[in-house]
Amino acid sequence: RPRESLYRTAQAGLSTSLLAYVLPRQGRSLRSIGLTAKPSDLAWALLVLFFARMIELLIGTALGPQDLPLPEAKPALYLLAILPGAAEDGLVVRAFLMTEVAALTGSMALALVASVGFQALYHLYYGVPRALLWPGGFLVSAIYYANTRRATPVILAHALQNFWIFAVR
């Protein structure tokens, strides 16, 4: 188990580092795709998280009763992977993917679909019921990013959600 947490931390760090390496070669930076720090980031993150949870609750209600246990318990070392994992999702799958798809197609709507779809696909290992619920939350994050081009609140919202899941174990 500790090995899994260390692997996840390293993998997320490597993915984000690769993005940080590639962007300057394109004349861009992590800042250019929305990684910035503002005093309002935490407030926006809480708002994104709130709306994501509300959408997921609405979808869950529409789907009817489901046996949706929380993801399996993780060791305390998992805490190390939360922020790098959230940064990887927010920067690579949200900010970079959406920016690239929008630039290639001229369609932010297609960028939203690509980001939400891709993120939903690689969360299938949690099971189909969650794969049907979580895209609502992914959509909230994607809409926020599409409208603001700010990745930091999305990353913080994701990290807060994962800290909460860890805490309620």
mmCIF file with all atom_site columns, C-alpha atoms in Angstrom:
data_model
loop_
_atom_site.group_PDB
_atom_site.id
_atom_site.type_symbol
_atom_site.label_atom_id
_atom_site.label_alt_id
_atom_site.label_comp_id
_atom_site.label_asym_id
_atom_site.label_entity_id
_atom_site.label_seq_id
_atom_site.pdbx_PDB_ins_code
_atom_site.Cartn_x
_atom_site.Cartn_y
_atom_site.Cartn_z
_atom_site.occupancy
_atom_site.B_iso_or_equiv
_atom_site.pdbx_formal_charge
_atom_site.auth_seq_id
_atom_site.auth_comp_id
_atom_site.auth_asym_id
_atom_site.auth_atom_id
_atom_site.pdbx_PDB_model_num
ATOM 1   C CA . ARG A 1 1   ? 0.000   0.000  0.000   1.00 0.00 ? 1   ARG A CA 1
ATOM 2   C CA . PRO A 1 2   ? 2.650   2.606  0.812   1.00 0.00 ? 2   PRO A CA 1
ATOM 3   C CA . ARG A 1 3   ? 4.326   1.689  -2.470  1.00 0.00 ? 3   ARG A CA 1
ATOM 4   C CA . GLU A 1 4   ? 1.091   2.535  -4.349  1.00 0.00 ? 4   GLU A CA 1
ATOM 5   C CA . SER A 1 5   ? 0.945   5.976  -2.726  1.00 0.00 ? 5   SER A CA 1
ATOM 6   C CA . LEU A 1 6   ? 4.572   6.703  -3.515  1.00 0.00 ? 6   LEU A CA 1
ATOM 7   C CA . TYR A 1 7   ? 4.073   5.489  -7.084  1.00 0.00 ? 7   TYR A CA 1
ATOM 8   C CA . ARG A 1 8   ? 1.017   7.726  -7.527  1.00 0.00 ? 8   ARG A CA 1
ATOM 9   C CA . THR A 1 9   ? 2.893   10.733 -6.136  1.00 0.00 ? 9   THR A CA 1
ATOM 10  C CA . ALA A 1 10  ? 5.869   10.116 -8.424  1.00 0.00 ? 10  ALA A CA 1
ATOM 11  C CA . GLN A 1 11  ? 3.676   9.509  -11.467 1.00 0.00 ? 11  GLN A CA 1
ATOM 12  C CA . ALA A 1 12  ? 1.679   12.705 -10.904 1.00 0.00 ? 12  ALA A CA 1
ATOM 13  C CA . GLY A 1 13  ? 4.880   14.653 -10.301 1.00 0.00 ? 13  GLY A CA 1
ATOM 14  C CA . LEU A 1 14  ? 6.443   13.305 -13.482 1.00 0.00 ? 14  LEU A CA 1
ATOM 15  C CA . SER A 1 15  ? 3.370   14.093 -15.594 1.00 0.00 ? 15  SER A CA 1
ATOM 16  C CA . THR A 1 16  ? 3.228   17.640 -14.296 1.00 0.00 ? 16  THR A CA 1
ATOM 17  C CA . SER A 1 17  ? 6.991   18.054 -14.692 1.00 0.00 ? 17  SER A CA 1
ATOM 18  C CA . LEU A 1 18  ? 6.773   16.866 -18.289 1.00 0.00 ? 18  LEU A CA 1
ATOM 19  C CA . LEU A 1 19  ? 4.075   19.462 -18.939 1.00 0.00 ? 19  LEU A CA 1
ATOM 20  C CA . ALA A 1 20  ? 6.271   22.129 -17.298 1.00 0.00 ? 20  ALA A CA 1
ATOM 21  C CA . TYR A 1 21  ? 9.107   21.026 -19.612 1.00 0.00 ? 21  TYR A CA 1
ATOM 22  C CA . VAL A 1 22  ? 7.034   20.971 -22.831 1.00 0.00 ? 22  VAL A CA 1
ATOM 23  C CA . LEU A 1 23  ? 5.189   24.260 -22.401 1.00 0.00 ? 23  LEU A CA 1
ATOM 24  C CA . PRO A 1 24  ? 8.279   26.533 -22.557 1.00 0.00 ? 24  PRO A CA 1
ATOM 25  C CA . ARG A 1 25  ? 9.286   24.808 -25.793 1.00 0.00 ? 25  ARG A CA 1
ATOM 26  C CA . GLN A 1 26  ? 5.976   26.046 -27.168 1.00 0.00 ? 26  GLN A CA 1
ATOM 27  C CA . GLY A 1 27  ? 6.563   29.532 -25.800 1.00 0.00 ? 27  GLY A CA 1
ATOM 28  C CA . ARG A 1 28  ? 4.113   29.004 -22.939 1.00 0.00 ? 28  ARG A CA 1
ATOM 29  C CA . SER A 1 29  ? 4.241   28.272 -19.225 1.00 0.00 ? 29  SER A CA 1
ATOM 30  C CA . LEU A 1 30  ? 2.108   26.725 -16.502 1.00 0.00 ? 30  LEU A CA 1
ATOM 31  C CA . ARG A 1 31  ? 0.987   30.275 -15.790 1.00 0.00 ? 31  ARG A CA 1
ATOM 32  C CA . SER A 1 32  ? -0.233  30.646 -19.374 1.00 0.00 ? 32  SER A CA 1
ATOM 33  C CA . ILE A 1 33  ? -2.626  27.722 -18.902 1.00 0.00 ? 33  ILE A CA 1
ATOM 34  C CA . GLY A 1 34  ? -3.958  29.035 -15.596 1.00 0.00 ? 34  GLY A CA 1
ATOM 35  C CA . LEU A 1 35  ? -1.631  28.061 -12.750 1.00 0.00 ? 35  LEU A CA 1
ATOM 36  C CA . THR A 1 36  ? -1.523  31.252 -10.732 1.00 0.00 ? 36  THR A CA 1
ATOM 37  C CA . ALA A 1 37  ? -1.996  32.194 -7.104  1.00 0.00 ? 37  ALA A CA 1
ATOM 38  C CA . LYS A 1 38  ? -4.641  34.674 -6.035  1.00 0.00 ? 38  LYS A CA 1
ATOM 39  C CA . PRO A 1 39  ? -6.140  35.345 -2.619  1.00 0.00 ? 39  PRO A CA 1
ATOM 40  C CA . SER A 1 40  ? -9.568  34.365 -3.979  1.00 0.00 ? 40  SER A CA 1
ATOM 41  C CA . ASP A 1 41  ? -8.463  30.883 -5.110  1.00 0.00 ? 41  ASP A CA 1
ATOM 42  C CA . LEU A 1 42  ? -9.701  29.054 -2.013  1.00 0.00 ? 42  LEU A CA 1
ATOM 43  C CA . ALA A 1 43  ? -13.113 30.747 -2.136  1.00 0.00 ? 43  ALA A CA 1
ATOM 44  C CA . TRP A 1 44  ? -13.498 29.856 -5.834  1.00 0.00 ? 44  TRP A CA 1
ATOM 45  C CA . ALA A 1 45  ? -12.340 26.295 -5.086  1.00 0.00 ? 45  ALA A CA 1
ATOM 46  C CA . LEU A 1 46  ? -15.028 25.921 -2.423  1.00 0.00 ? 46  LEU A CA 1
ATOM 47  C CA . LEU A 1 47  ? -17.642 27.240 -4.846  1.00 0.00 ? 47  LEU A CA 1
ATOM 48  C CA . VAL A 1 48  ? -16.511 24.852 -7.607  1.00 0.00 ? 48  VAL A CA 1
ATOM 49  C CA . LEU A 1 49  ? -16.537 21.971 -5.111  1.00 0.00 ? 49  LEU A CA 1
ATOM 50  C CA . PHE A 1 50  ? -20.017 22.916 -3.859  1.00 0.00 ? 50  PHE A CA 1
ATOM 51  C CA . PHE A 1 51  ? -21.526 23.008 -7.355  1.00 0.00 ? 51  PHE A CA 1
ATOM 52  C CA . ALA A 1 52  ? -19.733 19.806 -8.357  1.00 0.00 ? 52  ALA A CA 1
ATOM 53  C CA . ARG A 1 53  ? -21.197 17.999 -5.341  1.00 0.00 ? 53  ARG A CA 1
ATOM 54  C CA . MET A 1 54  ? -24.670 19.409 -6.048  1.00 0.00 ? 54  MET A CA 1
ATOM 55  C CA . ILE A 1 55  ? -24.590 18.203 -9.661  1.00 0.00 ? 55  ILE A CA 1
ATOM 56  C CA . GLU A 1 56  ? -23.392 14.789 -8.513  1.00 0.00 ? 56  GLU A CA 1
ATOM 57  C CA . LEU A 1 57  ? -26.225 14.637 -5.956  1.00 0.00 ? 57  LEU A CA 1
ATOM 58  C CA . LEU A 1 58  ? -28.764 15.521 -8.661  1.00 0.00 ? 58  LEU A CA 1
ATOM 59  C CA . ILE A 1 59  ? -27.383 12.839 -10.969 1.00 0.00 ? 59  ILE A CA 1
ATOM 60  C CA . GLY A 1 60  ? -27.363 10.346 -8.098  1.00 0.00 ? 60  GLY A CA 1
ATOM 61  C CA . THR A 1 61  ? -30.990 11.155 -7.310  1.00 0.00 ? 61  THR A CA 1
ATOM 62  C CA . ALA A 1 62  ? -31.961 10.748 -10.970 1.00 0.00 ? 62  ALA A CA 1
ATOM 63  C CA . LEU A 1 63  ? -30.185 7.376  -11.162 1.00 0.00 ? 63  LEU A CA 1
ATOM 64  C CA . GLY A 1 64  ? -31.951 6.118  -8.058  1.00 0.00 ? 64  GLY A CA 1
ATOM 65  C CA . PRO A 1 65  ? -30.522 4.288  -5.066  1.00 0.00 ? 65  PRO A CA 1
ATOM 66  C CA . GLN A 1 66  ? -27.063 2.942  -5.695  1.00 0.00 ? 66  GLN A CA 1
ATOM 67  C CA . ASP A 1 67  ? -24.594 1.130  -3.497  1.00 0.00 ? 67  ASP A CA 1
ATOM 68  C CA . LEU A 1 68  ? -21.803 3.701  -3.707  1.00 0.00 ? 68  LEU A CA 1
ATOM 69  C CA . PRO A 1 69  ? -19.266 3.058  -0.983  1.00 0.00 ? 69  PRO A CA 1
ATOM 70  C CA . LEU A 1 70  ? -16.381 5.454  -0.775  1.00 0.00 ? 70  LEU A CA 1
ATOM 71  C CA . PRO A 1 71  ? -13.222 4.378  -2.565  1.00 0.00 ? 71  PRO A CA 1
ATOM 72  C CA . GLU A 1 72  ? -11.288 1.865  -0.481  1.00 0.00 ? 72  GLU A CA 1
ATOM 73  C CA . ALA A 1 73  ? -9.334  3.101  2.498   1.00 0.00 ? 73  ALA A CA 1
ATOM 74  C CA . LYS A 1 74  ? -5.875  4.476  1.746   1.00 0.00 ? 74  LYS A CA 1
ATOM 75  C CA . PRO A 1 75  ? -2.830  4.586  4.015   1.00 0.00 ? 75  PRO A CA 1
ATOM 76  C CA . ALA A 1 76  ? -1.785  7.884  5.595   1.00 0.00 ? 76  ALA A CA 1
ATOM 77  C CA . LEU A 1 77  ? 0.993   8.075  3.011   1.00 0.00 ? 77  LEU A CA 1
ATOM 78  C CA . TYR A 1 78  ? -1.789  8.623  0.459   1.00 0.00 ? 78  TYR A CA 1
ATOM 79  C CA . LEU A 1 79  ? -2.010  12.203 1.742   1.00 0.00 ? 79  LEU A CA 1
ATOM 80  C CA . LEU A 1 80  ? 1.256   12.866 -0.123  1.00 0.00 ? 80  LEU A CA 1
ATOM 81  C CA . ALA A 1 81  ? -0.401  11.978 -3.436  1.00 0.00 ? 81  ALA A CA 1
ATOM 82  C CA . ILE A 1 82  ? -3.482  14.174 -3.064  1.00 0.00 ? 82  ILE A CA 1
ATOM 83  C CA . LEU A 1 83  ? -2.093  17.527 -4.164  1.00 0.00 ? 83  LEU A CA 1
ATOM 84  C CA . PRO A 1 84  ? 0.175   16.170 -6.948  1.00 0.00 ? 84  PRO A CA 1
ATOM 85  C CA . GLY A 1 85  ? -2.726  14.057 -8.239  1.00 0.00 ? 85  GLY A CA 1
ATOM 86  C CA . ALA A 1 86  ? -5.094  17.006 -8.214  1.00 0.00 ? 86  ALA A CA 1
ATOM 87  C CA . ALA A 1 87  ? -2.474  19.156 -9.944  1.00 0.00 ? 87  ALA A CA 1
ATOM 88  C CA . GLU A 1 88  ? -1.981  16.490 -12.599 1.00 0.00 ? 88  GLU A CA 1
ATOM 89  C CA . ASP A 1 89  ? -5.723  16.314 -13.314 1.00 0.00 ? 89  ASP A CA 1
ATOM 90  C CA . GLY A 1 90  ? -6.178  20.075 -13.226 1.00 0.00 ? 90  GLY A CA 1
ATOM 91  C CA . LEU A 1 91  ? -3.170  20.953 -15.344 1.00 0.00 ? 91  LEU A CA 1
ATOM 92  C CA . VAL A 1 92  ? -2.879  18.072 -17.792 1.00 0.00 ? 92  VAL A CA 1
ATOM 93  C CA . VAL A 1 93  ? -6.473  16.903 -18.266 1.00 0.00 ? 93  VAL A CA 1
ATOM 94  C CA . ARG A 1 94  ? -8.234  20.170 -17.679 1.00 0.00 ? 94  ARG A CA 1
ATOM 95  C CA . ALA A 1 95  ? -6.039  23.151 -18.549 1.00 0.00 ? 95  ALA A CA 1
ATOM 96  C CA . PHE A 1 96  ? -3.670  21.704 -21.161 1.00 0.00 ? 96  PHE A CA 1
ATOM 97  C CA . LEU A 1 97  ? -6.130  19.351 -22.868 1.00 0.00 ? 97  LEU A CA 1
ATOM 98  C CA . MET A 1 98  ? -8.891  21.956 -23.036 1.00 0.00 ? 98  MET A CA 1
ATOM 99  C CA . THR A 1 99  ? -6.515  24.651 -24.274 1.00 0.00 ? 99  THR A CA 1
ATOM 100 C CA . GLU A 1 100 ? -5.142  22.370 -26.995 1.00 0.00 ? 100 GLU A CA 1
ATOM 101 C CA . VAL A 1 101 ? -8.512  21.008 -28.146 1.00 0.00 ? 101 VAL A CA 1
ATOM 102 C CA . ALA A 1 102 ? -10.017 24.508 -28.242 1.00 0.00 ? 102 ALA A CA 1
ATOM 103 C CA . ALA A 1 103 ? -7.030  25.801 -30.233 1.00 0.00 ? 103 ALA A CA 1
ATOM 104 C CA . LEU A 1 104 ? -7.139  22.880 -32.687 1.00 0.00 ? 104 LEU A CA 1
ATOM 105 C CA . THR A 1 105 ? -10.904 22.844 -33.236 1.00 0.00 ? 105 THR A CA 1
ATOM 106 C CA . GLY A 1 106 ? -11.952 26.387 -32.410 1.00 0.00 ? 106 GLY A CA 1
ATOM 107 C CA . SER A 1 107 ? -14.618 24.917 -30.140 1.00 0.00 ? 107 SER A CA 1
ATOM 108 C CA . MET A 1 108 ? -14.600 25.282 -26.375 1.00 0.00 ? 108 MET A CA 1
ATOM 109 C CA . ALA A 1 109 ? -17.681 23.025 -26.268 1.00 0.00 ? 109 ALA A CA 1
ATOM 110 C CA . LEU A 1 110 ? -15.658 20.226 -27.857 1.00 0.00 ? 110 LEU A CA 1
ATOM 111 C CA . ALA A 1 111 ? -12.830 20.948 -25.403 1.00 0.00 ? 111 ALA A CA 1
ATOM 112 C CA . LEU A 1 112 ? -15.316 20.531 -22.523 1.00 0.00 ? 112 LEU A CA 1
ATOM 113 C CA . VAL A 1 113 ? -16.523 17.195 -23.885 1.00 0.00 ? 113 VAL A CA 1
ATOM 114 C CA . ALA A 1 114 ? -12.960 15.968 -24.470 1.00 0.00 ? 114 ALA A CA 1
ATOM 115 C CA . SER A 1 115 ? -11.838 16.892 -20.957 1.00 0.00 ? 115 SER A CA 1
ATOM 116 C CA . VAL A 1 116 ? -14.877 15.482 -19.152 1.00 0.00 ? 116 VAL A CA 1
ATOM 117 C CA . GLY A 1 117 ? -14.901 12.340 -21.304 1.00 0.00 ? 117 GLY A CA 1
ATOM 118 C CA . PHE A 1 118 ? -11.213 11.649 -20.862 1.00 0.00 ? 118 PHE A CA 1
ATOM 119 C CA . GLN A 1 119 ? -11.352 12.208 -17.120 1.00 0.00 ? 119 GLN A CA 1
ATOM 120 C CA . ALA A 1 120 ? -14.427 9.980  -16.799 1.00 0.00 ? 120 ALA A CA 1
ATOM 121 C CA . LEU A 1 121 ? -12.733 7.195  -18.751 1.00 0.00 ? 121 LEU A CA 1
ATOM 122 C CA . TYR A 1 122 ? -9.680  7.038  -16.559 1.00 0.00 ? 122 TYR A CA 1
ATOM 123 C CA . HIS A 1 123 ? -11.837 6.990  -13.424 1.00 0.00 ? 123 HIS A CA 1
ATOM 124 C CA . LEU A 1 124 ? -13.701 3.847  -14.572 1.00 0.00 ? 124 LEU A CA 1
ATOM 125 C CA . TYR A 1 125 ? -11.604 1.760  -12.203 1.00 0.00 ? 125 TYR A CA 1
ATOM 126 C CA . TYR A 1 126 ? -13.845 3.086  -9.398  1.00 0.00 ? 126 TYR A CA 1
ATOM 127 C CA . GLY A 1 127 ? -16.787 1.302  -11.050 1.00 0.00 ? 127 GLY A CA 1
ATOM 128 C CA . VAL A 1 128 ? -19.622 2.186  -13.401 1.00 0.00 ? 128 VAL A CA 1
ATOM 129 C CA . PRO A 1 129 ? -21.937 3.826  -10.814 1.00 0.00 ? 129 PRO A CA 1
ATOM 130 C CA . ARG A 1 130 ? -19.236 6.386  -9.960  1.00 0.00 ? 130 ARG A CA 1
ATOM 131 C CA . ALA A 1 131 ? -18.359 6.725  -13.637 1.00 0.00 ? 131 ALA A CA 1
ATOM 132 C CA . LEU A 1 132 ? -21.942 7.893  -14.164 1.00 0.00 ? 132 LEU A CA 1
ATOM 133 C CA . LEU A 1 133 ? -21.892 10.329 -11.208 1.00 0.00 ? 133 LEU A CA 1
ATOM 134 C CA . TRP A 1 134 ? -18.502 11.990 -11.322 1.00 0.00 ? 134 TRP A CA 1
ATOM 135 C CA . PRO A 1 135 ? -18.662 13.473 -14.835 1.00 0.00 ? 135 PRO A CA 1
ATOM 136 C CA . GLY A 1 136 ? -21.165 15.994 -13.455 1.00 0.00 ? 136 GLY A CA 1
ATOM 137 C CA . GLY A 1 137 ? -18.461 17.278 -11.126 1.00 0.00 ? 137 GLY A CA 1
ATOM 138 C CA . PHE A 1 138 ? -15.864 17.116 -13.883 1.00 0.00 ? 138 PHE A CA 1
ATOM 139 C CA . LEU A 1 139 ? -18.200 19.239 -16.013 1.00 0.00 ? 139 LEU A CA 1
ATOM 140 C CA . VAL A 1 140 ? -18.430 21.915 -13.301 1.00 0.00 ? 140 VAL A CA 1
ATOM 141 C CA . SER A 1 141 ? -14.623 22.134 -13.182 1.00 0.00 ? 141 SER A CA 1
ATOM 142 C CA . ALA A 1 142 ? -14.393 22.223 -16.973 1.00 0.00 ? 142 ALA A CA 1
ATOM 143 C CA . ILE A 1 143 ? -16.999 24.982 -17.238 1.00 0.00 ? 143 ILE A CA 1
ATOM 144 C CA . TYR A 1 144 ? -15.199 27.001 -14.581 1.00 0.00 ? 144 TYR A CA 1
ATOM 145 C CA . TYR A 1 145 ? -11.900 26.614 -16.440 1.00 0.00 ? 145 TYR A CA 1
ATOM 146 C CA . ALA A 1 146 ? -13.478 27.413 -19.816 1.00 0.00 ? 146 ALA A CA 1
ATOM 147 C CA . ASN A 1 147 ? -14.891 30.661 -18.448 1.00 0.00 ? 147 ASN A CA 1
ATOM 148 C CA . THR A 1 148 ? -11.930 31.812 -16.378 1.00 0.00 ? 148 THR A CA 1
ATOM 149 C CA . ARG A 1 149 ? -8.862  30.007 -17.764 1.00 0.00 ? 149 ARG A CA 1
ATOM 150 C CA . ARG A 1 150 ? -7.812  29.541 -14.131 1.00 0.00 ? 150 ARG A CA 1
ATOM 151 C CA . ALA A 1 151 ? -6.600  26.105 -13.099 1.00 0.00 ? 151 ALA A CA 1
ATOM 152 C CA . THR A 1 152 ? -5.636  26.797 -9.483  1.00 0.00 ? 152 THR A CA 1
ATOM 153 C CA . PRO A 1 153 ? -9.187  26.823 -8.011  1.00 0.00 ? 153 PRO A CA 1
ATOM 154 C CA . VAL A 1 154 ? -9.998  23.605 -9.898  1.00 0.00 ? 154 VAL A CA 1
ATOM 155 C CA . ILE A 1 155 ? -6.865  21.938 -8.500  1.00 0.00 ? 155 ILE A CA 1
ATOM 156 C CA . LEU A 1 156 ? -7.695  23.099 -4.971  1.00 0.00 ? 156 LEU A CA 1
ATOM 157 C CA . ALA A 1 157 ? -11.314 21.899 -5.287  1.00 0.00 ? 157 ALA A CA 1
ATOM 158 C CA . HIS A 1 158 ? -10.128 18.459 -6.382  1.00 0.00 ? 158 HIS A CA 1
ATOM 159 C CA . ALA A 1 159 ? -7.579  18.286 -3.554  1.00 0.00 ? 159 ALA A CA 1
ATOM 160 C CA . LEU A 1 160 ? -10.189 19.355 -0.986  1.00 0.00 ? 160 LEU A CA 1
ATOM 161 C CA . GLN A 1 161 ? -12.568 16.678 -2.234  1.00 0.00 ? 161 GLN A CA 1
ATOM 162 C CA . ASN A 1 162 ? -9.884  14.009 -1.909  1.00 0.00 ? 162 ASN A CA 1
ATOM 163 C CA . PHE A 1 163 ? -8.852  15.220 1.554   1.00 0.00 ? 163 PHE A CA 1
ATOM 164 C CA . TRP A 1 164 ? -12.515 14.978 2.586   1.00 0.00 ? 164 TRP A CA 1
ATOM 165 C CA . ILE A 1 165 ? -12.802 11.416 1.215   1.00 0.00 ? 165 ILE A CA 1
ATOM 166 C CA . PHE A 1 166 ? -9.652  10.482 3.141   1.00 0.00 ? 166 PHE A CA 1
ATOM 167 C CA . ALA A 1 167 ? -10.899 12.139 6.348   1.00 0.00 ? 167 ALA A CA 1
ATOM 168 C CA . VAL A 1 168 ? -14.266 10.362 6.443   1.00 0.00 ? 168 VAL A CA 1
ATOM 169 C CA . ARG A 1 169 ? -12.693 6.916  6.253   1.00 0.00 ? 169 ARG A CA 1
#
